[in-house]
Amino acid sequence: MRSHELTQGRTFGLVFDHGEDFFSSLTEFCRTNDVRQGYIPVFVAGFAHVDIVGTCEKLTDPAAPVWSKVQLSNVEALGGGTIAYDEATDTISPHIHVSVGLKEHSAAGHTSHLLGAQVQFLTEMVLVEVTSPQMRRVPDPNLYDVPLLHFGGDG
């Protein structure tokens, strides 16, 4: 286990508008406000379309990460995650998970890693900036190169 005390910076309330691309809007917000890292304790959302990690196929290696996606439409979502910074590309690296319910299927649910989404009606989010330590993602060759969160100089 890794841990580090986080020094919080600013706290933001974000409202994404109908039709916006979730990750493009989040990236633009972070660029405009010079937010390089932080955490999202919670967000509520309506999404017209989402891509989440998943598959309907039998896994050849159940311990390995799944890289394929499932596409869902017309969902309500609750999510949270972290934002790290990639110095090499000068971009944020969000890691967000959601639980979504399919509205026209009795709100049947799915939970997984969010890959993409288009806002439907609204998305309301709390984002807390972390000013230190540096948060970054480091691929772990012993775990299928999954990029894991590291603090400061660890890893």
Short mmCIF file of C-alpha atoms in Angstrom, two decimals:
data_model
loop_
_atom_site.label_atom_id
_atom_site.label_comp_id
_atom_site.label_asym_id
_atom_site.label_seq_id
_atom_site.Cartn_x
_atom_site.Cartn_y
_atom_site.Cartn_z
CA MET A 1 0.00 0.00 0.00
CA ARG A 2 1.09 3.55 -0.73
CA SER A 3 -0.21 6.60 1.08
CA HIS A 4 0.64 10.24 1.42
CA GLU A 5 -0.91 13.21 3.15
CA LEU A 6 -2.54 15.41 0.52
CA THR A 7 -2.41 19.18 0.63
CA GLN A 8 -5.66 20.46 -0.76
CA GLY A 9 -5.89 23.52 -2.93
CA ARG A 10 -9.06 24.97 -4.33
CA THR A 11 -12.44 23.24 -4.35
CA PHE A 12 -14.62 23.67 -7.41
CA GLY A 13 -18.22 23.00 -8.25
CA LEU A 14 -18.62 22.11 -11.92
CA VAL A 15 -21.78 21.89 -13.99
CA PHE A 16 -21.43 20.28 -17.41
CA ASP A 17 -24.05 21.28 -19.95
CA HIS A 18 -26.30 19.15 -22.13
CA GLY A 19 -24.45 17.70 -25.13
CA GLU A 20 -20.93 18.28 -23.81
CA ASP A 21 -18.26 15.60 -24.08
CA PHE A 22 -17.43 14.71 -20.47
CA PHE A 23 -13.66 14.22 -20.76
CA SER A 24 -13.09 17.09 -23.21
CA SER A 25 -14.93 19.47 -20.87
CA LEU A 26 -13.06 18.18 -17.80
CA THR A 27 -9.72 18.56 -19.61
CA GLU A 28 -10.59 22.10 -20.74
CA PHE A 29 -11.68 23.07 -17.22
CA CYS A 30 -8.39 21.80 -15.77
CA ARG A 31 -6.34 23.60 -18.44
CA THR A 32 -8.23 26.90 -17.99
CA ASN A 33 -7.96 26.77 -14.19
CA ASP A 34 -4.43 25.29 -14.04
CA VAL A 35 -5.58 22.20 -12.14
CA ARG A 36 -3.03 19.45 -12.64
CA GLN A 37 -4.13 16.96 -10.04
CA GLY A 38 -6.87 16.30 -7.57
CA TYR A 39 -9.77 14.11 -6.71
CA ILE A 40 -13.44 13.97 -7.51
CA PRO A 41 -15.24 12.81 -4.37
CA VAL A 42 -18.56 12.58 -6.18
CA PHE A 43 -20.51 13.54 -9.25
CA VAL A 44 -24.05 12.93 -10.41
CA ALA A 45 -24.82 12.79 -14.10
CA GLY A 46 -27.22 12.09 -16.87
CA PHE A 47 -25.40 10.67 -19.88
CA ALA A 48 -26.83 10.17 -23.36
CA HIS A 49 -24.01 7.72 -24.12
CA VAL A 50 -21.26 6.14 -22.03
CA ASP A 51 -18.36 3.85 -22.77
CA ILE A 52 -17.28 1.80 -19.76
CA VAL A 53 -14.76 -1.02 -19.42
CA GLY A 54 -16.41 -4.39 -19.87
CA THR A 55 -16.96 -7.37 -22.09
CA CYS A 56 -19.51 -10.08 -22.77
CA GLU A 57 -16.81 -12.52 -23.90
CA LYS A 58 -15.16 -15.23 -21.83
CA LEU A 59 -11.87 -13.93 -20.43
CA THR A 60 -8.80 -15.96 -21.34
CA ASP A 61 -7.00 -14.58 -18.26
CA PRO A 62 -9.52 -13.57 -15.55
CA ALA A 63 -6.71 -11.88 -13.54
CA ALA A 64 -5.78 -9.58 -16.45
CA PRO A 65 -7.35 -6.17 -16.93
CA VAL A 66 -10.14 -5.85 -19.47
CA TRP A 67 -9.37 -3.29 -22.18
CA SER A 68 -12.56 -3.57 -24.23
CA LYS A 69 -15.62 -1.37 -23.76
CA VAL A 70 -19.35 -1.65 -23.36
CA GLN A 71 -21.49 1.11 -24.83
CA LEU A 72 -24.65 2.15 -22.99
CA SER A 73 -27.23 4.86 -23.69
CA ASN A 74 -29.68 6.97 -21.69
CA VAL A 75 -28.18 6.44 -18.22
CA GLU A 76 -28.10 8.06 -14.81
CA ALA A 77 -24.67 7.93 -13.16
CA LEU A 78 -22.88 8.37 -9.86
CA GLY A 79 -19.10 8.49 -9.92
CA GLY A 80 -15.80 9.61 -8.48
CA GLY A 81 -12.09 9.37 -9.11
CA THR A 82 -8.66 10.94 -9.20
CA ILE A 83 -6.79 13.21 -11.56
CA ALA A 84 -3.03 12.83 -11.95
CA TYR A 85 -0.72 14.83 -14.18
CA ASP A 86 1.39 13.52 -17.05
CA GLU A 87 4.41 15.82 -17.46
CA ALA A 88 5.53 14.09 -20.67
CA THR A 89 2.31 15.02 -22.48
CA ASP A 90 1.37 18.08 -20.36
CA THR A 91 -2.11 16.63 -19.85
CA ILE A 92 -4.27 15.42 -17.01
CA SER A 93 -4.75 11.69 -16.51
CA PRO A 94 -8.20 11.07 -15.00
CA HIS A 95 -9.18 7.74 -13.48
CA ILE A 96 -12.92 7.73 -12.95
CA HIS A 97 -15.34 4.97 -12.05
CA VAL A 98 -19.11 5.15 -12.36
CA SER A 99 -22.19 3.23 -11.46
CA VAL A 100 -24.81 3.74 -14.14
CA GLY A 101 -28.45 2.77 -14.40
CA LEU A 102 -30.21 2.22 -17.71
CA LYS A 103 -33.33 4.35 -17.46
CA GLU A 104 -35.53 2.38 -19.85
CA HIS A 105 -34.54 -0.98 -18.34
CA SER A 106 -35.80 -0.54 -14.78
CA ALA A 107 -32.56 1.34 -13.97
CA ALA A 108 -30.58 -1.93 -14.37
CA GLY A 109 -27.05 -1.14 -13.28
CA HIS A 110 -23.46 -1.40 -14.43
CA THR A 111 -20.31 -0.33 -12.60
CA SER A 112 -16.90 0.12 -14.17
CA HIS A 113 -14.12 2.42 -15.35
CA LEU A 114 -15.46 5.36 -17.41
CA LEU A 115 -13.89 5.68 -20.86
CA GLY A 116 -16.13 8.30 -22.42
CA ALA A 117 -19.48 10.02 -22.03
CA GLN A 118 -21.79 12.63 -23.52
CA VAL A 119 -23.76 14.70 -21.04
CA GLN A 120 -27.55 14.45 -21.18
CA PHE A 121 -29.29 17.29 -19.36
CA LEU A 122 -26.65 17.78 -16.66
CA THR A 123 -23.60 16.64 -14.79
CA GLU A 124 -22.80 18.17 -11.40
CA MET A 125 -19.38 17.57 -9.90
CA VAL A 126 -17.21 18.49 -6.94
CA LEU A 127 -13.50 18.63 -7.80
CA VAL A 128 -10.81 19.15 -5.15
CA GLU A 129 -7.40 20.30 -6.33
CA VAL A 130 -4.33 18.70 -4.72
CA THR A 131 -1.32 21.02 -4.56
CA SER A 132 1.11 18.44 -3.18
CA PRO A 133 2.53 15.90 -3.47
CA GLN A 134 2.75 15.36 -7.21
CA MET A 135 0.26 12.70 -8.30
CA ARG A 136 1.23 10.64 -11.35
CA ARG A 137 0.40 7.32 -12.95
CA VAL A 138 3.18 4.78 -13.42
CA PRO A 139 2.62 1.64 -15.52
CA ASP A 140 3.41 -1.50 -13.50
CA PRO A 141 5.06 -4.16 -15.71
CA ASN A 142 4.21 -6.82 -13.10
CA LEU A 143 0.50 -5.99 -13.39
CA TYR A 144 -0.06 -5.92 -17.15
CA ASP A 145 1.31 -2.34 -17.36
CA VAL A 146 -1.75 -0.96 -15.56
CA PRO A 147 -0.94 2.69 -14.75
CA LEU A 148 -1.07 2.99 -10.95
CA LEU A 149 -1.29 6.18 -8.91
CA HIS A 150 1.96 7.27 -7.23
CA PHE A 151 2.71 10.20 -4.95
CA GLY A 152 5.78 12.42 -5.11
CA GLY A 153 8.94 10.43 -5.77
CA ASP A 154 7.61 6.95 -4.91
CA GLY A 155 7.56 4.30 -7.60
#
